[in-house]
GROMACS .gro file of C-alpha atoms in nm:
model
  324
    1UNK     CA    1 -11.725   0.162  -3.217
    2UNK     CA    2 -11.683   0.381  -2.833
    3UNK     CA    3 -11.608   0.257  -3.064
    4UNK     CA    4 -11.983   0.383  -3.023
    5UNK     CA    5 -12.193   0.470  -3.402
    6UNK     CA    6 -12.321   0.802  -3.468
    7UNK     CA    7 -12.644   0.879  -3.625
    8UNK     CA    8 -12.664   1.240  -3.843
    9UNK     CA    9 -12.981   1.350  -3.999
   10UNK     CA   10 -13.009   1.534  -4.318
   11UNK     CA   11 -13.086   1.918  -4.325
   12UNK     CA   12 -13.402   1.899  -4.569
   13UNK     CA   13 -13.598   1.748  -4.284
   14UNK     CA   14 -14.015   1.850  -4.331
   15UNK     CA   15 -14.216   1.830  -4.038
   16UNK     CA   16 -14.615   1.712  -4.099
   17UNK     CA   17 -14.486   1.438  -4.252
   18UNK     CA   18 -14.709   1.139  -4.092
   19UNK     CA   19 -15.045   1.279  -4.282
   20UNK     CA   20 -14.833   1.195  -4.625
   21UNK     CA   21 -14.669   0.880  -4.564
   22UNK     CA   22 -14.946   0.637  -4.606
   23UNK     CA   23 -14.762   0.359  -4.391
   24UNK     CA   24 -14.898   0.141  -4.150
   25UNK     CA   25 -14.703   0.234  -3.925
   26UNK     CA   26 -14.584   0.539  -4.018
   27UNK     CA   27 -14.270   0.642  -4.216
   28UNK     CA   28 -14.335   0.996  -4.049
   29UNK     CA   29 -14.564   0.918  -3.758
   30UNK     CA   30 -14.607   1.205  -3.525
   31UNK     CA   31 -14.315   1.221  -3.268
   32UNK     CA   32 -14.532   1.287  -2.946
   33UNK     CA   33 -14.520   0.989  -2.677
   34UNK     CA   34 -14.741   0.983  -2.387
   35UNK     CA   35 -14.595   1.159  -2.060
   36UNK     CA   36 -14.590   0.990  -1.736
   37UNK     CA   37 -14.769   1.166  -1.470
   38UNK     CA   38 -14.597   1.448  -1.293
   39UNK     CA   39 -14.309   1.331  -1.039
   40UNK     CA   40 -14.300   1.388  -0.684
   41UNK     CA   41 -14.002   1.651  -0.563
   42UNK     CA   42 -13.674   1.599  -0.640
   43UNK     CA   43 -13.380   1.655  -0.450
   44UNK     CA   44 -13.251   1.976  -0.608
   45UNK     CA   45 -12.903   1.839  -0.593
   46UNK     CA   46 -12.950   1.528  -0.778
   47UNK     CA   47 -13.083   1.581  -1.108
   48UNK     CA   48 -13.255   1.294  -1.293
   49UNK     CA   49 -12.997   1.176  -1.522
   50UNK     CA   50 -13.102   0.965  -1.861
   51UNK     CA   51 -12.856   0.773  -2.077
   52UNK     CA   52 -13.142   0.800  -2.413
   53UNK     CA   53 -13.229   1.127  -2.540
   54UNK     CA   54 -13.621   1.249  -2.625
   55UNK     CA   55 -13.503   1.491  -2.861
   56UNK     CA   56 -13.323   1.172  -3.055
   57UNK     CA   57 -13.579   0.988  -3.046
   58UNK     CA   58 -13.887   1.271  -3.161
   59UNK     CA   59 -13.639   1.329  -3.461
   60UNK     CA   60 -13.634   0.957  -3.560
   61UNK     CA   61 -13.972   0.924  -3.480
   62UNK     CA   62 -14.130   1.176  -3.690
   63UNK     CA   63 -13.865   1.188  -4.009
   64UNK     CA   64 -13.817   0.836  -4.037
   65UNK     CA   65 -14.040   0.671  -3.830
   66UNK     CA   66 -14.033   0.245  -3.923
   67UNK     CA   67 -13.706   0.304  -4.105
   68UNK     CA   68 -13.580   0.423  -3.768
   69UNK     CA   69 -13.764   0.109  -3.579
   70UNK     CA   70 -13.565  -0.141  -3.790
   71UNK     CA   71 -13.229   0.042  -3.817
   72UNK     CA   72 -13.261   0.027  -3.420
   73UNK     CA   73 -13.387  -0.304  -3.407
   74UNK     CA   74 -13.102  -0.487  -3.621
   75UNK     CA   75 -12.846  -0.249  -3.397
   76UNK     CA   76 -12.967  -0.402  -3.119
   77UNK     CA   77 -12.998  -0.733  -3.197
   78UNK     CA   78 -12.594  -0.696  -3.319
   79UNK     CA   79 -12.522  -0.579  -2.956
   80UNK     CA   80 -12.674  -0.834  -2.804
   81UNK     CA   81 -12.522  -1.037  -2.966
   82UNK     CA   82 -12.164  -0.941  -2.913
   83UNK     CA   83 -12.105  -0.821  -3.243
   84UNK     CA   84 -11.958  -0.521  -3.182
   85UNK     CA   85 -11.791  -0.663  -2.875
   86UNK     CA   86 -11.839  -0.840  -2.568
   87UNK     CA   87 -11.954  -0.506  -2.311
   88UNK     CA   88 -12.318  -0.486  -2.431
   89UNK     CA   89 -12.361  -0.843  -2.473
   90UNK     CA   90 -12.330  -0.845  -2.068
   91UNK     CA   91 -12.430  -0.554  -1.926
   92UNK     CA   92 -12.807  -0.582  -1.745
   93UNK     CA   93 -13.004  -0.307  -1.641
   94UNK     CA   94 -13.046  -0.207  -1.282
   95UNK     CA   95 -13.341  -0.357  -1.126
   96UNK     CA   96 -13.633  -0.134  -1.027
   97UNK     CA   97 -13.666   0.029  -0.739
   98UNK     CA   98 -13.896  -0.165  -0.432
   99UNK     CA   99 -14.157   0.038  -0.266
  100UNK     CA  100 -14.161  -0.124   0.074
  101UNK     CA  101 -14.493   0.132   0.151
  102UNK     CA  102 -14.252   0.428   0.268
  103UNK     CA  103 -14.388   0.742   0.180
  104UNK     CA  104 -14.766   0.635   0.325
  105UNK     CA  105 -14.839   0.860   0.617
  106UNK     CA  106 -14.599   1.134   0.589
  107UNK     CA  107 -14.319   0.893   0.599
  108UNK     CA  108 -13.994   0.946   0.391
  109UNK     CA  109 -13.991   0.751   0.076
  110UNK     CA  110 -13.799   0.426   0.021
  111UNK     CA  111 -13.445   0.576  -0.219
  112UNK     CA  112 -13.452   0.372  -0.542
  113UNK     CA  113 -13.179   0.089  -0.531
  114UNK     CA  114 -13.004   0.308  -0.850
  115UNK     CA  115 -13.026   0.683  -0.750
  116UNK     CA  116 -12.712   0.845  -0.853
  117UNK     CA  117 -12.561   0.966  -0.466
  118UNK     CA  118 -12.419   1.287  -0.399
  119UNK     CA  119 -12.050   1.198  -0.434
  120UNK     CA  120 -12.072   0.986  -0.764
  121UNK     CA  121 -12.343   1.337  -0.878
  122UNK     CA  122 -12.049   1.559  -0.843
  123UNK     CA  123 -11.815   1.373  -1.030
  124UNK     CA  124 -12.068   1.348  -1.333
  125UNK     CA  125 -12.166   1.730  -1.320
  126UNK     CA  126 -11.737   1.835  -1.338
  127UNK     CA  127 -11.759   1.554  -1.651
  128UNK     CA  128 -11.995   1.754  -1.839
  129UNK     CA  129 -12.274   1.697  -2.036
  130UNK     CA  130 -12.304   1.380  -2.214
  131UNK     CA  131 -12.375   1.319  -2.570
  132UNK     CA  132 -12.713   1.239  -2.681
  133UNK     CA  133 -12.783   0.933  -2.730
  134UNK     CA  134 -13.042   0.741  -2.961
  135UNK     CA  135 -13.005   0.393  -2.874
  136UNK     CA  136 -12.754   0.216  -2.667
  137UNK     CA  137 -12.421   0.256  -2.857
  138UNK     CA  138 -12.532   0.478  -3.068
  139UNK     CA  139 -12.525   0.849  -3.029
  140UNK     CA  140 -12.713   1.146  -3.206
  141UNK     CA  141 -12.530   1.400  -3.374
  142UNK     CA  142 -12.823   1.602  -3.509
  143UNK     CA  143 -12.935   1.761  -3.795
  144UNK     CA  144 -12.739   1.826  -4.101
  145UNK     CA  145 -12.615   1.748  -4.429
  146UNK     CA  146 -12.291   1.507  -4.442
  147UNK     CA  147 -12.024   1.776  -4.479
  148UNK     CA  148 -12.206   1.945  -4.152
  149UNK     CA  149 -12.179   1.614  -3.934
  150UNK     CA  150 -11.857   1.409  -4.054
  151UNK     CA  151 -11.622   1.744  -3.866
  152UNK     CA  152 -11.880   1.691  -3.533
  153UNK     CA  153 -11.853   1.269  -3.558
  154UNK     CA  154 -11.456   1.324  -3.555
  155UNK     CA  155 -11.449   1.561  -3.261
  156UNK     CA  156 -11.605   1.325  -3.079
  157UNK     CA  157 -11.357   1.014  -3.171
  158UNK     CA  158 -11.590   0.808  -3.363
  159UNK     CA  159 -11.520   0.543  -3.670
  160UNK     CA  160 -11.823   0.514  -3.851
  161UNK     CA  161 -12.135   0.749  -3.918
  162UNK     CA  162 -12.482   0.658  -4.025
  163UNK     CA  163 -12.647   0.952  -4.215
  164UNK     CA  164 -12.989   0.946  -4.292
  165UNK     CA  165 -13.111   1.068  -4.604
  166UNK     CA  166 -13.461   1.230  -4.653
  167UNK     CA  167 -13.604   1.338  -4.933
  168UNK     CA  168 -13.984   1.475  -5.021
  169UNK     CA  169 -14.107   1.458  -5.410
  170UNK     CA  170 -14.431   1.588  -5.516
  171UNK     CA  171 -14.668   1.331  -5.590
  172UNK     CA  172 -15.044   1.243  -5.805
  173UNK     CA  173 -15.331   1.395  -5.629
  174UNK     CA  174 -15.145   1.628  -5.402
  175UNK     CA  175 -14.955   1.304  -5.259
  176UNK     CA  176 -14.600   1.342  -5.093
  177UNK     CA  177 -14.316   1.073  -5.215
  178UNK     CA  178 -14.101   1.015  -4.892
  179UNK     CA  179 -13.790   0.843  -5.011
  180UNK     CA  180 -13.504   0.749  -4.699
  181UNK     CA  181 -13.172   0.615  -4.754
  182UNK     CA  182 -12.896   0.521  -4.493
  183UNK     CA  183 -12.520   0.575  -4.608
  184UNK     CA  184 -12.237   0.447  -4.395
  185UNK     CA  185 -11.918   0.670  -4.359
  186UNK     CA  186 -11.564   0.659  -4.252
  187UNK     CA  187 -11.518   0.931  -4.037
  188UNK     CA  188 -11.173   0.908  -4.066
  189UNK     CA  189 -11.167   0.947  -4.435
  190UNK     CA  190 -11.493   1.075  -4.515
  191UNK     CA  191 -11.556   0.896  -4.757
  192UNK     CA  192 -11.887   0.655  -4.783
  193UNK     CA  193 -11.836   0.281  -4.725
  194UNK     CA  194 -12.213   0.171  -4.839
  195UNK     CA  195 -12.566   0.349  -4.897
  196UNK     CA  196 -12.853   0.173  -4.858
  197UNK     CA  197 -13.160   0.082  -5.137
  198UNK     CA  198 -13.394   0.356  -5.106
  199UNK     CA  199 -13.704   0.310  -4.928
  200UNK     CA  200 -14.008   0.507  -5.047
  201UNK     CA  201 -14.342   0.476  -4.896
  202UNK     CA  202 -14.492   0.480  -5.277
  203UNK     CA  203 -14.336   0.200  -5.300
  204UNK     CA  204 -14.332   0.003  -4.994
  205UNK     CA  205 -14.771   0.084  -5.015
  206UNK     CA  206 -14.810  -0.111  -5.349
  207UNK     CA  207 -14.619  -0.387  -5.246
  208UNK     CA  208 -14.805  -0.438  -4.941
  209UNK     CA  209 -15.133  -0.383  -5.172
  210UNK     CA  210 -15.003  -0.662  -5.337
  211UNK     CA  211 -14.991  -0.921  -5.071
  212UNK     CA  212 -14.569  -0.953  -5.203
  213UNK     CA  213 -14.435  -0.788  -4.869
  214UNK     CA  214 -14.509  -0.633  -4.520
  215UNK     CA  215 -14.397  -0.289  -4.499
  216UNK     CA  216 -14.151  -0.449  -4.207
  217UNK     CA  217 -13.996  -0.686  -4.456
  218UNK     CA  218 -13.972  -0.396  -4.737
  219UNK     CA  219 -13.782  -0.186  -4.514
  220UNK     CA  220 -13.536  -0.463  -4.415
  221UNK     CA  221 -13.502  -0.579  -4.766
  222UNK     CA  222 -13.408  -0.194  -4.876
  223UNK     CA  223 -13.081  -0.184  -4.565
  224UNK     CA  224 -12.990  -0.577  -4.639
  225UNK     CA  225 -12.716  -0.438  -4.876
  226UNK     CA  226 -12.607  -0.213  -4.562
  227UNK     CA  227 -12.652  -0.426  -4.307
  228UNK     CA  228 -12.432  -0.729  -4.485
  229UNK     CA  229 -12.126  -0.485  -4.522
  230UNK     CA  230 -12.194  -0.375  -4.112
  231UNK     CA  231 -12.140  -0.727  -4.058
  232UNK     CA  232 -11.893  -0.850  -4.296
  233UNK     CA  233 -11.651  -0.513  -4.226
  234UNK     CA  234 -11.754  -0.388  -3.919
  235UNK     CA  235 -11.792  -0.658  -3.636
  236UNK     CA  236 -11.530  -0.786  -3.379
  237UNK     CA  237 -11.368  -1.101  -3.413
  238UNK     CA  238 -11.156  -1.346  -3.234
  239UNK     CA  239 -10.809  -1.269  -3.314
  240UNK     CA  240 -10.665  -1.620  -3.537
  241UNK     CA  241 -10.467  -1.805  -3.293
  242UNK     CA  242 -10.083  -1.730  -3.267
  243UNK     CA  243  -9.885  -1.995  -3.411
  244UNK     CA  244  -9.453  -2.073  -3.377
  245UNK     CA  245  -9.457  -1.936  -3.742
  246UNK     CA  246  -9.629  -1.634  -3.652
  247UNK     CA  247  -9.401  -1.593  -3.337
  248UNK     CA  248  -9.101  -1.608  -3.541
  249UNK     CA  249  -9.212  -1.393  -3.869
  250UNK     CA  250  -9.293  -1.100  -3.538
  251UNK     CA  251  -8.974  -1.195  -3.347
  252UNK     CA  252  -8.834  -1.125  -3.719
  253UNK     CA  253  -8.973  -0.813  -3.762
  254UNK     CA  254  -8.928  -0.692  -3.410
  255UNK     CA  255  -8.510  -0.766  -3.484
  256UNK     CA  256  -8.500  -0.588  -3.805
  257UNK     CA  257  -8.660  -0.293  -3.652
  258UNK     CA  258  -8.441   0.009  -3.545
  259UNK     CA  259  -8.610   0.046  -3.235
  260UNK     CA  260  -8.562  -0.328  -3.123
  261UNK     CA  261  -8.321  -0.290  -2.835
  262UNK     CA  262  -8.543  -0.228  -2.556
  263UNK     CA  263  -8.741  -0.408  -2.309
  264UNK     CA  264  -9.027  -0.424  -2.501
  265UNK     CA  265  -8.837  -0.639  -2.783
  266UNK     CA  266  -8.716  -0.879  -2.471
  267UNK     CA  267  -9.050  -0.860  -2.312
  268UNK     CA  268  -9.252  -0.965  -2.606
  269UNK     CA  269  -9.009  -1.269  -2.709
  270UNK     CA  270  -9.022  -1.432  -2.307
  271UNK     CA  271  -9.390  -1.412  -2.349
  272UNK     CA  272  -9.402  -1.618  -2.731
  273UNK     CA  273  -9.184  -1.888  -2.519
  274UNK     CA  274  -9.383  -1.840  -2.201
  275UNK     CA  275  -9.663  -1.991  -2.486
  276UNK     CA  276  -9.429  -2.262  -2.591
  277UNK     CA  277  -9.427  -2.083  -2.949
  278UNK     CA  278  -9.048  -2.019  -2.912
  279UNK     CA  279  -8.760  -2.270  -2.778
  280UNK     CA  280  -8.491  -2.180  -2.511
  281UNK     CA  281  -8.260  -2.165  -2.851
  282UNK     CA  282  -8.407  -1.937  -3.056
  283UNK     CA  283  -8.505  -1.707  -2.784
  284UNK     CA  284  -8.108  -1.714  -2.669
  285UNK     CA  285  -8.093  -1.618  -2.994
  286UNK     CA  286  -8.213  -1.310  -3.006
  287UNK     CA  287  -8.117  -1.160  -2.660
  288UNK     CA  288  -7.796  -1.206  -2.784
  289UNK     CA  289  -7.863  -1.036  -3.106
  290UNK     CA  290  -8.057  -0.783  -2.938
  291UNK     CA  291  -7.853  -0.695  -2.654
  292UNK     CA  292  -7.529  -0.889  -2.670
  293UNK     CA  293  -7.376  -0.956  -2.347
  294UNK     CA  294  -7.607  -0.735  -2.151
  295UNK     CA  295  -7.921  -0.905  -2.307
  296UNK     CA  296  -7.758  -1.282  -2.208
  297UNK     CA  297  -7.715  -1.183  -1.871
  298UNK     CA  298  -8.058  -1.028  -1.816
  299UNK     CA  299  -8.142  -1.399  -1.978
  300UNK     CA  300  -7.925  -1.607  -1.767
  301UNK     CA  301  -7.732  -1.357  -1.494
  302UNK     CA  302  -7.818  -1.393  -1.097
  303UNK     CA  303  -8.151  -1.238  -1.015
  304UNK     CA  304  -7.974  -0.888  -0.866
  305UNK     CA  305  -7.766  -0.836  -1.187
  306UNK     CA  306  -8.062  -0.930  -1.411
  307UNK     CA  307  -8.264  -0.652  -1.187
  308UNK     CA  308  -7.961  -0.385  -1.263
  309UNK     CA  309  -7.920  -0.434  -1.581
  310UNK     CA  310  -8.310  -0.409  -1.665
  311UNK     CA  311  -8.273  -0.098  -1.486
  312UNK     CA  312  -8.020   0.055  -1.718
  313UNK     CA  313  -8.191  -0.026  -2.040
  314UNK     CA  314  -8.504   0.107  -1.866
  315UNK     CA  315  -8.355   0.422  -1.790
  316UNK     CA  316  -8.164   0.491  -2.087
  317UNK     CA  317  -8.501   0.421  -2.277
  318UNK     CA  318  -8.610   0.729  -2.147
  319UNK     CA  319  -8.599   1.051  -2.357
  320UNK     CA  320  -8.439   1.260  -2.136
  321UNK     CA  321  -8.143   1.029  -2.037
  322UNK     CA  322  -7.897   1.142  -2.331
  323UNK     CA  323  -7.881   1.505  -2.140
  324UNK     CA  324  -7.829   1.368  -1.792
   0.00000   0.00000   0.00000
């Protein structure tokens, strides 16, 4: 998770899709949404700038259509929530801008409270442009089958991709069978963690016929399976408490390491006592095993000498100090 997750459609996308589907509403509902009205001049050297993209959101819309509503829902409710850390959990959105009545009488208009200014504009036009996004936290990737996407989701430094899965099936009477499925994948690996209960709008009709579900509670019933793993395997958590047995079984390891005389080691130890996890003895202890009589003295040594010496181990930590 931007540890942000990434979204990739499949390649056997149909469009027309919303006269099929027979949902409520609408495994494939068209993707238009109604346009404000047009927009008063811009300044030329600010462009508008949006975080969500349409394009996202038309795919979505039309190929998957309530899938996508709940997916985004239950996303959303997770990063409210903190469960994918604490950033989204606190972050508000700007407030509108207030139209104090400039503009009326061929006066300048009030500037909105969050226009992006010139100087902070530049800055984001050398940064390039950003990746589309579907929801908040969650970027689009596009189109494509797995093998297409995974190479795309690791350029861009991400953990975990959610591919979307559509397929069509001839029907009775000329019907279409739209069947979705979500599968969850380690970028890293490539390899798929979970996939999702397919969700067919054949299906989800007769059981809504049948007074046994909403077409809502189908849907989330289908991407329970997925959305227990999400968060039993892939949700922050308070790191367990450090403990003196803990301290020691890391001050252990960090002895036995090659790599353990350095600051770092020395560092690291006056912090677990700083904590009360370690007593004056056992750190002692290990300066002396760490650094001899140079570590004792940067634990016990007049301020200046202490200062010295941490120089010298600083320096010679350095990778070019062997050909000075």
């Amino acid at each position: 998770m931007d540890d942000g997750m990434y979204e990739g459609m499949d390649d056997g996308m149909y469009e027309g899709m919303e006269d099929e589907m027979g949902m409520e509403q609408g495994y494939g509902r068209g993707s238009g949404r109604p346009q404000g009205g047009a927009a008063g001049p811009a300044n030329p050297s600010i462009p508008s700038r949006k975080m969500l993209s349409d394009q996202a959101r038309a795919v979505f819309d039309k190929n998957l259509g309530l899938v996508a509503d709940v997916v985004g829902e239950e996303f959303k409710k997770r990063f409210q929530s903190g469960a994918f850390g604490p950033l989204f959990s606190t972050v508000t959105a700007p407030p509108p801008p207030v139209d104090n009545g400039a503009g009326r009488n061929g006066a300048a208009p009030a500037a909105s409270s969050h226009v992006v200014g010139g100087a902070v504009n530049e800055l984001l036009m050398d940064a390039g442009e950003p990746i589309a996004m579907w929801q908040p936290g969650i970027i689009f990737l596009g189109e494509g089958n797995i093998a297409d996407v995974i190479p795309s989701a690791r350029a861009a430094e991400v953990d975990l991709l959610l591919h979307f899965e559509v397929v069509l099936k001839a029907g009775r009477n000329n019907n279409v069978q739209n069947v979705s499925r979500c599968r969850l994948m380690n970028v890293a690996t490539g390899k798929q963690e979970i996939v999702s209960k397919g969700m067919s709008n054949v299906e989800a009709a007769q059981v809504t016929r049948a007074g046994r579900q909403t077409e809502r509670g189908y849907v989330m019933g289908q991407l329970s399976s997925l959305f227990s793993f999400i968060d039993r395997s892939a949700t922050v958590s308070e790191l367990p408490a450090l403990t003196p047995e803990i301290a020691r079984r890391r001050v252990e390891a960090l002895v036995g390491s090659p790599q353990s005389r350095s600051l770092r080691t020395l560092a690291e130890v006056r912090m677990y006592q700083a904590k009360n996890l370690l007593t004056a003895e056992e750190v002692e202890a290990v300066f002396h095993i760490v650094g001899g009589a140079e570590g004792l003295l940067m634990l016990h040594g007049p301020q200046s000498e202490k200062i010295e010496m941490a120089r010298q181990w600083a320096l010679q930590s350095l990778p070019s100090f062997e050909s000075r």
